[in-house]
Amino acid sequence: MRHSDLYCSTLAKRHDMLRRALRTTICAAAFAIAPLAAQAQAQNSPAATSTVDTLGAIRARGYLICGISGDKPGFSFADSKGVMQGLDVDLCRSVAAAIFGDPAKARFTSLTSLTRFPALQSGEVDLIARYTTWTLTREASLGLEVAAVYFYDGQGFLVKKSIGAKSALDLNGASVCVEPGSTGEVNLVDYFRANKLELKPVVIEKLEQIRDALMSDRCDAYTNDSAQLGSFKATLGPAGDNYVVLPEIISKEPLGLFVRKGDQRFFDIVRWTHVALLTAEEFGITQSNVETFRKSANPQIQRFMGETNDLGATLGLDTQWAVNAVKAVGNFAEIWDRNIVPLGIPRGINRLVKDGGAQYAPPMR
């Protein structure tokens, strides 16, 4: 064999050996990686089992803990007997009723705008129903998520009539009270900057301190969501007649029920309890007449009442979870009428979709 032929033959054999060795190495690596890939896929799958068990913790302690404001009439405020009342409070009681069949199993922790998120993150509370706006950063970076939007609002301004302002654009150079750690603080600065107005922000955390600042002329105006302004005005008593809410709405404020990320079951319970209250309103099911719907021929109502299809089992609850929620606090319209109507705030966009609003109940099936 010529030297050149011998060289080519040897090179071919080496190439073949290298190719077989490489194939063996790739196969071995694939077998080694496969279990890890499967594990990663399982961890990222929506169906993956969460290590967080909020429902289990709630049942073990025997009650639900809700983070509220505690100082806002219409939303969360102690009545003359010291009992918490309001829209936020009723929503918490509806969740407690869905879980335990008893709205009295809801306990309340008053939180400020600065302490609300750490309290939920740490597990001090199970749920925040504290007039809190759903935003991208709150959901994407705080480990929290919104189970339901229960109030669509927007930020406005409450001013003293004596300063003569008819529009927010008349507030150039005004001192404006605003709560720290709120979306309102950012919205206020953005609005004044966009309209080339001079701003003197007065950042105050406590509501009673804001009230004192307005009454003592430290602030010309107070900015917050419009419903909160109505609630605040109600706390002033007869002195509230000296203040007016300006017509401008400068932001979108979808107020949500916040829970921790990582517990799909509790997220579902909070979301679908809210849906149940809307569904009851759609069907005319109220706190006083709910039991009369037991014999309804409507398949949707039969499911709602727990007469067919055990929807409760899919949530880890009993068949009467939706009925118990309505028995506890009424449907969404009843909750609104009891708490928000006295503030003089129209329901507006918070009506059901069928009535021209934005509240929409997905099918319970």
Tab-separated table of C-alpha atoms in Angstrom:
chain	number	residue	atom	x	y	z
A	1	MET	CA	0.000	0.000	0.000
A	2	ARG	CA	1.315	3.364	-0.872
A	3	HIS	CA	2.187	5.711	1.980
A	4	SER	CA	-0.520	8.156	0.907
A	5	ASP	CA	-3.161	5.388	0.877
A	6	LEU	CA	-2.071	4.196	4.323
A	7	TYR	CA	-2.330	7.744	5.678
A	8	CYS	CA	-5.834	8.219	4.241
A	9	SER	CA	-7.010	4.860	5.595
A	10	THR	CA	-5.676	5.648	9.062
A	11	LEU	CA	-7.291	9.106	9.021
A	12	ALA	CA	-10.635	7.607	7.995
A	13	LYS	CA	-10.532	5.086	10.851
A	14	ARG	CA	-9.696	7.798	13.366
A	15	HIS	CA	-12.527	9.958	12.068
A	16	ASP	CA	-14.960	7.041	12.384
A	17	MET	CA	-13.799	6.328	15.945
A	18	LEU	CA	-14.136	10.003	16.880
A	19	ARG	CA	-17.637	10.144	15.425
A	20	ARG	CA	-18.738	7.044	17.411
A	21	ALA	CA	-17.215	8.454	20.603
A	22	LEU	CA	-18.939	11.796	20.084
A	23	ARG	CA	-22.294	10.063	19.475
A	24	THR	CA	-21.861	8.063	22.696
A	25	THR	CA	-21.029	11.219	24.662
A	26	ILE	CA	-24.062	13.110	23.327
A	27	CYS	CA	-26.405	10.226	24.148
A	28	ALA	CA	-25.015	9.969	27.678
A	29	ALA	CA	-25.440	13.698	28.195
A	30	ALA	CA	-29.011	13.559	26.898
A	31	PHE	CA	-29.917	10.775	29.358
A	32	ALA	CA	-28.337	12.765	32.193
A	33	ILE	CA	-30.130	16.013	31.321
A	34	ALA	CA	-33.574	14.488	30.674
A	35	PRO	CA	-34.577	14.091	34.349
A	36	LEU	CA	-33.429	17.624	35.120
A	37	ALA	CA	-35.375	19.018	32.190
A	38	ALA	CA	-38.479	17.117	33.246
A	39	GLN	CA	-38.102	18.432	36.790
A	40	ALA	CA	-37.731	22.019	35.569
A	41	GLN	CA	-40.748	21.639	33.319
A	42	ALA	CA	-42.815	20.314	36.205
A	43	GLN	CA	-41.762	23.223	38.427
A	44	ASN	CA	-42.731	25.766	35.781
A	45	SER	CA	-45.991	24.053	34.922
A	46	PRO	CA	-49.183	25.845	36.021
A	47	ALA	CA	-50.349	22.510	37.400
A	48	ALA	CA	-47.311	22.186	39.673
A	49	THR	CA	-48.225	21.768	43.323
A	50	SER	CA	-47.553	24.911	45.358
A	51	THR	CA	-45.689	24.679	48.640
A	52	VAL	CA	-47.830	27.538	50.002
A	53	ASP	CA	-51.049	26.441	51.686
A	54	THR	CA	-52.895	29.544	52.840
A	55	LEU	CA	-56.210	27.705	53.105
A	56	GLY	CA	-54.618	25.063	55.335
A	57	ALA	CA	-53.121	27.751	57.578
A	58	ILE	CA	-56.454	29.572	57.806
A	59	ARG	CA	-58.301	26.404	58.763
A	60	ALA	CA	-55.635	25.438	61.296
A	61	ARG	CA	-55.893	28.774	63.131
A	62	GLY	CA	-59.686	28.875	62.733
A	63	TYR	CA	-60.109	32.275	61.093
A	64	LEU	CA	-59.161	34.454	58.113
A	65	ILE	CA	-56.976	37.534	58.666
A	66	CYS	CA	-57.693	40.512	56.407
A	67	GLY	CA	-55.539	43.607	56.099
A	68	ILE	CA	-57.730	46.720	55.934
A	69	SER	CA	-57.392	50.447	56.485
A	70	GLY	CA	-59.783	50.711	59.414
A	71	ASP	CA	-60.294	54.465	59.138
A	72	LYS	CA	-62.270	54.913	55.914
A	73	PRO	CA	-66.071	55.177	56.206
A	74	GLY	CA	-67.799	53.119	53.539
A	75	PHE	CA	-64.787	50.814	53.173
A	76	SER	CA	-63.522	49.895	56.657
A	77	PHE	CA	-64.567	51.820	59.728
A	78	ALA	CA	-65.647	50.861	63.234
A	79	ASP	CA	-69.304	51.630	64.000
A	80	SER	CA	-70.623	52.977	67.300
A	81	LYS	CA	-70.313	49.488	68.812
A	82	GLY	CA	-66.726	49.061	67.642
A	83	VAL	CA	-67.676	46.587	64.887
A	84	MET	CA	-65.898	46.995	61.562
A	85	GLN	CA	-68.194	47.883	58.672
A	86	GLY	CA	-67.653	48.717	54.996
A	87	LEU	CA	-67.188	47.374	51.489
A	88	ASP	CA	-63.678	46.031	52.146
A	89	VAL	CA	-64.854	44.438	55.381
A	90	ASP	CA	-67.842	42.755	53.726
A	91	LEU	CA	-65.647	41.279	50.999
A	92	CYS	CA	-63.411	39.755	53.661
A	93	ARG	CA	-66.437	38.368	55.479
A	94	SER	CA	-67.702	36.817	52.256
A	95	VAL	CA	-64.413	34.900	51.878
A	96	ALA	CA	-64.582	33.753	55.506
A	97	ALA	CA	-68.166	32.591	54.942
A	98	ALA	CA	-67.142	30.697	51.804
A	99	ILE	CA	-64.404	28.890	53.766
A	100	PHE	CA	-66.058	28.358	57.146
A	101	GLY	CA	-69.750	29.062	56.528
A	102	ASP	CA	-69.400	31.835	59.118
A	103	PRO	CA	-68.591	35.511	58.357
A	104	ALA	CA	-67.552	36.011	61.996
A	105	LYS	CA	-64.448	33.949	61.193
A	106	ALA	CA	-62.927	37.057	59.561
A	107	ARG	CA	-60.473	39.028	61.710
A	108	PHE	CA	-59.130	42.443	60.751
A	109	THR	CA	-55.714	44.077	60.987
A	110	SER	CA	-55.452	47.819	60.307
A	111	LEU	CA	-52.558	48.643	57.989
A	112	THR	CA	-51.112	51.843	56.554
A	113	SER	CA	-50.115	52.397	52.944
A	114	LEU	CA	-46.517	51.623	53.959
A	115	THR	CA	-47.165	48.497	56.063
A	116	ARG	CA	-49.807	46.744	53.926
A	117	PHE	CA	-47.503	44.931	51.494
A	118	PRO	CA	-44.906	43.729	54.041
A	119	ALA	CA	-47.774	42.415	56.181
A	120	LEU	CA	-49.073	40.279	53.313
A	121	GLN	CA	-45.618	39.180	52.178
A	122	SER	CA	-44.715	38.018	55.688
A	123	GLY	CA	-47.977	36.135	56.238
A	124	GLU	CA	-49.186	38.494	58.976
A	125	VAL	CA	-52.401	38.754	56.935
A	126	ASP	CA	-53.903	36.345	54.392
A	127	LEU	CA	-55.534	38.945	52.195
A	128	ILE	CA	-55.403	42.696	51.591
A	129	ALA	CA	-58.737	44.440	51.070
A	130	ARG	CA	-57.470	47.939	51.686
A	131	TYR	CA	-58.400	50.150	48.786
A	132	THR	CA	-55.218	49.165	46.936
A	133	THR	CA	-54.546	49.773	43.243
A	134	TRP	CA	-53.511	46.952	40.931
A	135	THR	CA	-50.296	47.962	39.130
A	136	LEU	CA	-47.587	46.198	37.134
A	137	THR	CA	-44.786	46.608	39.668
A	138	ARG	CA	-46.931	45.534	42.605
A	139	GLU	CA	-47.792	42.305	40.832
A	140	ALA	CA	-44.464	41.674	39.082
A	141	SER	CA	-41.973	42.549	41.812
A	142	LEU	CA	-43.634	42.170	45.223
A	143	GLY	CA	-44.624	38.513	45.041
A	144	LEU	CA	-48.302	39.467	45.163
A	145	GLU	CA	-51.222	39.257	42.739
A	146	VAL	CA	-54.764	40.529	42.415
A	147	ALA	CA	-57.468	37.897	42.669
A	148	ALA	CA	-60.278	40.300	41.747
A	149	VAL	CA	-60.882	43.965	40.937
A	150	TYR	CA	-63.831	45.032	43.061
A	151	PHE	CA	-63.792	48.807	42.566
A	152	TYR	CA	-62.833	50.866	39.496
A	153	ASP	CA	-61.825	54.367	40.536
A	154	GLY	CA	-59.585	57.283	39.629
A	155	GLN	CA	-57.601	59.925	41.497
A	156	GLY	CA	-59.024	63.361	42.162
A	157	PHE	CA	-58.657	66.393	44.439
A	158	LEU	CA	-60.560	67.613	47.487
A	159	VAL	CA	-60.095	71.343	48.076
A	160	LYS	CA	-61.300	74.041	50.387
A	161	LYS	CA	-64.049	76.094	48.818
A	162	SER	CA	-62.347	79.204	50.150
A	163	ILE	CA	-59.385	78.931	47.745
A	164	GLY	CA	-61.779	79.343	44.828
A	165	ALA	CA	-60.427	76.498	42.666
A	166	LYS	CA	-62.881	75.198	40.070
A	167	SER	CA	-60.419	72.856	38.358
A	168	ALA	CA	-57.261	70.969	39.209
A	169	LEU	CA	-55.515	73.312	36.785
A	170	ASP	CA	-56.221	76.116	39.282
A	171	LEU	CA	-53.925	74.462	41.850
A	172	ASN	CA	-50.676	76.035	40.633
A	173	GLY	CA	-48.468	76.574	43.685
A	174	ALA	CA	-50.916	74.789	45.997
A	175	SER	CA	-49.839	72.670	48.960
A	176	VAL	CA	-51.334	69.203	48.448
A	177	CYS	CA	-51.610	66.486	51.095
A	178	VAL	CA	-50.793	62.989	49.822
A	179	GLU	CA	-50.111	59.614	51.464
A	180	PRO	CA	-46.614	58.098	51.104
A	181	GLY	CA	-46.112	54.778	49.345
A	182	SER	CA	-49.278	55.213	47.302
A	183	THR	CA	-49.894	55.402	43.566
A	184	GLY	CA	-51.398	58.811	44.331
A	185	GLU	CA	-47.984	60.240	45.192
A	186	VAL	CA	-46.603	59.347	41.752
A	187	ASN	CA	-49.780	60.425	39.931
A	188	LEU	CA	-49.733	63.815	41.689
A	189	VAL	CA	-46.165	64.611	40.632
A	190	ASP	CA	-46.810	63.401	37.070
A	191	TYR	CA	-49.967	65.506	36.708
A	192	PHE	CA	-48.395	68.740	37.960
A	193	ARG	CA	-45.272	68.209	35.854
A	194	ALA	CA	-47.273	67.422	32.707
A	195	ASN	CA	-49.342	70.588	33.160
A	196	LYS	CA	-46.351	72.760	34.142
A	197	LEU	CA	-47.796	73.557	37.546
A	198	GLU	CA	-45.801	74.329	40.676
A	199	LEU	CA	-46.416	71.767	43.433
A	200	LYS	CA	-45.873	71.869	47.190
A	201	PRO	CA	-46.434	68.245	48.260
A	202	VAL	CA	-47.155	67.561	51.923
A	203	VAL	CA	-46.548	63.851	52.514
A	204	ILE	CA	-48.533	62.552	55.509
A	205	GLU	CA	-49.220	58.914	56.365
A	206	LYS	CA	-52.039	59.046	58.934
A	207	LEU	CA	-55.542	60.068	57.890
A	208	GLU	CA	-56.199	61.996	61.097
A	209	GLN	CA	-52.995	63.972	60.478
A	210	ILE	CA	-54.169	64.792	56.955
A	211	ARG	CA	-57.463	65.976	58.424
A	212	ASP	CA	-55.595	68.209	60.892
A	213	ALA	CA	-53.373	69.568	58.107
A	214	LEU	CA	-56.393	70.577	56.033
A	215	MET	CA	-58.221	72.135	58.967
A	216	SER	CA	-55.132	74.112	60.010
A	217	ASP	CA	-54.461	75.403	56.458
A	218	ARG	CA	-51.222	73.445	56.143
A	219	CYS	CA	-52.708	71.896	52.979
A	220	ASP	CA	-54.872	73.591	50.363
A	221	ALA	CA	-55.954	70.275	48.897
A	222	TYR	CA	-55.921	66.534	49.480
A	223	THR	CA	-55.477	64.052	46.640
A	224	ASN	CA	-56.612	60.444	46.638
A	225	ASP	CA	-58.974	58.173	44.732
A	226	SER	CA	-62.339	59.867	44.298
A	227	ALA	CA	-64.227	57.371	46.468
A	228	GLN	CA	-61.664	57.823	49.228
A	229	LEU	CA	-62.178	61.574	49.004
A	230	GLY	CA	-65.902	61.035	49.503
A	231	SER	CA	-65.146	58.772	52.456
A	232	PHE	CA	-62.728	61.317	53.905
A	233	LYS	CA	-65.229	64.138	53.527
A	234	ALA	CA	-67.728	62.074	55.514
A	235	THR	CA	-65.281	61.934	58.444
A	236	LEU	CA	-65.280	65.750	58.650
A	237	GLY	CA	-68.908	65.916	59.717
A	238	PRO	CA	-70.536	69.363	59.230
A	239	ALA	CA	-67.115	70.806	58.343
A	240	GLY	CA	-67.225	68.682	55.180
A	241	ASP	CA	-69.504	71.301	53.628
A	242	ASN	CA	-66.494	73.604	53.418
A	243	TYR	CA	-64.803	71.284	50.901
A	244	VAL	CA	-65.511	70.259	47.320
A	245	VAL	CA	-64.198	67.513	45.032
A	246	LEU	CA	-62.867	68.945	41.769
A	247	PRO	CA	-64.122	67.426	38.481
A	248	GLU	CA	-60.818	66.080	37.111
A	249	ILE	CA	-59.941	62.393	37.358
A	250	ILE	CA	-56.207	62.111	36.667
A	251	SER	CA	-55.601	58.347	36.755
A	252	LYS	CA	-56.993	54.827	36.518
A	253	GLU	CA	-57.224	53.060	39.869
A	254	PRO	CA	-58.502	49.469	39.680
A	255	LEU	CA	-58.739	48.433	43.328
A	256	GLY	CA	-58.000	44.793	43.964
A	257	LEU	CA	-58.067	42.010	46.499
A	258	PHE	CA	-54.385	41.122	46.937
A	259	VAL	CA	-53.022	37.676	47.853
A	260	ARG	CA	-49.550	36.140	47.845
A	261	LYS	CA	-48.289	34.534	44.662
A	262	GLY	CA	-47.664	30.802	44.733
A	263	ASP	CA	-50.972	29.610	46.181
A	264	GLN	CA	-53.368	29.006	43.310
A	265	ARG	CA	-56.044	27.447	45.494
A	266	PHE	CA	-56.456	30.472	47.771
A	267	PHE	CA	-56.233	32.802	44.755
A	268	ASP	CA	-59.141	30.866	43.195
A	269	ILE	CA	-61.196	31.005	46.399
A	270	VAL	CA	-60.891	34.796	46.655
A	271	ARG	CA	-61.536	35.347	42.943
A	272	TRP	CA	-64.545	33.066	42.687
A	273	THR	CA	-66.124	34.320	45.896
A	274	HIS	CA	-66.143	37.778	44.305
A	275	VAL	CA	-67.589	36.248	41.132
A	276	ALA	CA	-70.275	34.545	43.229
A	277	LEU	CA	-71.399	37.915	44.625
A	278	LEU	CA	-71.666	39.335	41.097
A	279	THR	CA	-73.451	36.215	39.842
A	280	ALA	CA	-75.974	36.462	42.667
A	281	GLU	CA	-76.704	40.049	41.654
A	282	GLU	CA	-77.226	38.980	38.034
A	283	PHE	CA	-79.783	36.352	39.071
A	284	GLY	CA	-81.506	38.503	41.691
A	285	ILE	CA	-80.306	36.236	44.507
A	286	THR	CA	-80.169	38.264	47.718
A	287	GLN	CA	-79.276	37.757	51.352
A	288	SER	CA	-82.945	37.391	52.256
A	289	ASN	CA	-84.251	35.281	49.359
A	290	VAL	CA	-81.310	32.982	48.587
A	291	GLU	CA	-83.002	29.833	49.945
A	292	THR	CA	-86.011	30.306	47.626
A	293	PHE	CA	-83.758	29.489	44.650
A	294	ARG	CA	-83.245	25.870	45.736
A	295	LYS	CA	-85.898	24.592	43.314
A	296	SER	CA	-84.966	26.832	40.384
A	297	ALA	CA	-85.091	25.100	36.984
A	298	ASN	CA	-82.184	27.220	35.732
A	299	PRO	CA	-79.095	24.959	35.466
A	300	GLN	CA	-76.780	27.885	36.264
A	301	ILE	CA	-78.658	28.640	39.458
A	302	GLN	CA	-78.716	24.941	40.387
A	303	ARG	CA	-74.911	24.905	40.159
A	304	PHE	CA	-74.669	28.143	42.146
A	305	MET	CA	-76.870	26.731	44.898
A	306	GLY	CA	-74.822	23.531	45.074
A	307	GLU	CA	-77.786	21.401	43.971
A	308	THR	CA	-75.871	20.000	40.979
A	309	ASN	CA	-72.166	19.806	40.085
A	310	ASP	CA	-70.028	20.115	43.183
A	311	LEU	CA	-68.210	23.333	42.292
A	312	GLY	CA	-67.054	23.685	45.881
A	313	ALA	CA	-64.928	20.566	45.626
A	314	THR	CA	-62.817	22.171	42.886
A	315	LEU	CA	-61.970	24.977	45.349
A	316	GLY	CA	-61.454	22.756	48.363
A	317	LEU	CA	-64.730	24.038	49.862
A	318	ASP	CA	-68.129	22.511	50.538
A	319	THR	CA	-71.123	22.651	48.200
A	320	GLN	CA	-72.678	25.653	49.944
A	321	TRP	CA	-69.693	28.011	49.704
A	322	ALA	CA	-71.412	30.490	47.318
A	323	VAL	CA	-74.719	30.356	49.190
A	324	ASN	CA	-72.916	30.977	52.470
A	325	ALA	CA	-71.132	34.017	51.037
A	326	VAL	CA	-74.415	35.596	49.942
A	327	LYS	CA	-76.139	34.720	53.216
A	328	ALA	CA	-73.332	36.463	55.051
A	329	VAL	CA	-73.199	39.815	53.239
A	330	GLY	CA	-75.677	39.802	50.345
A	331	ASN	CA	-74.901	40.137	46.646
A	332	PHE	CA	-72.546	42.794	45.296
A	333	ALA	CA	-75.326	45.354	44.795
A	334	GLU	CA	-76.453	44.931	48.403
A	335	ILE	CA	-72.894	45.432	49.638
A	336	TRP	CA	-72.526	48.556	47.510
A	337	ASP	CA	-75.878	50.029	48.553
A	338	ARG	CA	-75.194	49.422	52.223
A	339	ASN	CA	-71.704	50.937	52.268
A	340	ILE	CA	-71.039	53.227	49.297
A	341	VAL	CA	-74.415	54.833	48.521
A	342	PRO	CA	-74.415	56.718	51.872
A	343	LEU	CA	-71.202	58.427	50.705
A	344	GLY	CA	-73.080	59.871	47.729
A	345	ILE	CA	-70.850	58.029	45.245
A	346	PRO	CA	-72.668	56.744	42.128
A	347	ARG	CA	-71.966	53.173	41.117
A	348	GLY	CA	-71.134	54.196	37.554
A	349	ILE	CA	-68.514	51.963	35.939
A	350	ASN	CA	-68.793	49.576	38.880
A	351	ARG	CA	-72.185	48.392	37.669
A	352	LEU	CA	-72.548	44.988	36.049
A	353	VAL	CA	-71.652	44.766	32.369
A	354	LYS	CA	-75.301	44.144	31.498
A	355	ASP	CA	-76.080	47.507	33.112
A	356	GLY	CA	-73.315	49.374	31.290
A	357	GLY	CA	-70.511	48.890	33.821
A	358	ALA	CA	-67.270	46.929	33.980
A	359	GLN	CA	-68.068	44.274	36.607
A	360	TYR	CA	-68.296	40.979	34.781
A	361	ALA	CA	-68.990	37.529	36.192
A	362	PRO	CA	-67.418	34.595	34.288
A	363	PRO	CA	-69.601	31.478	34.150
A	364	MET	CA	-69.635	29.314	37.271
A	365	ARG	CA	-69.440	25.911	35.683
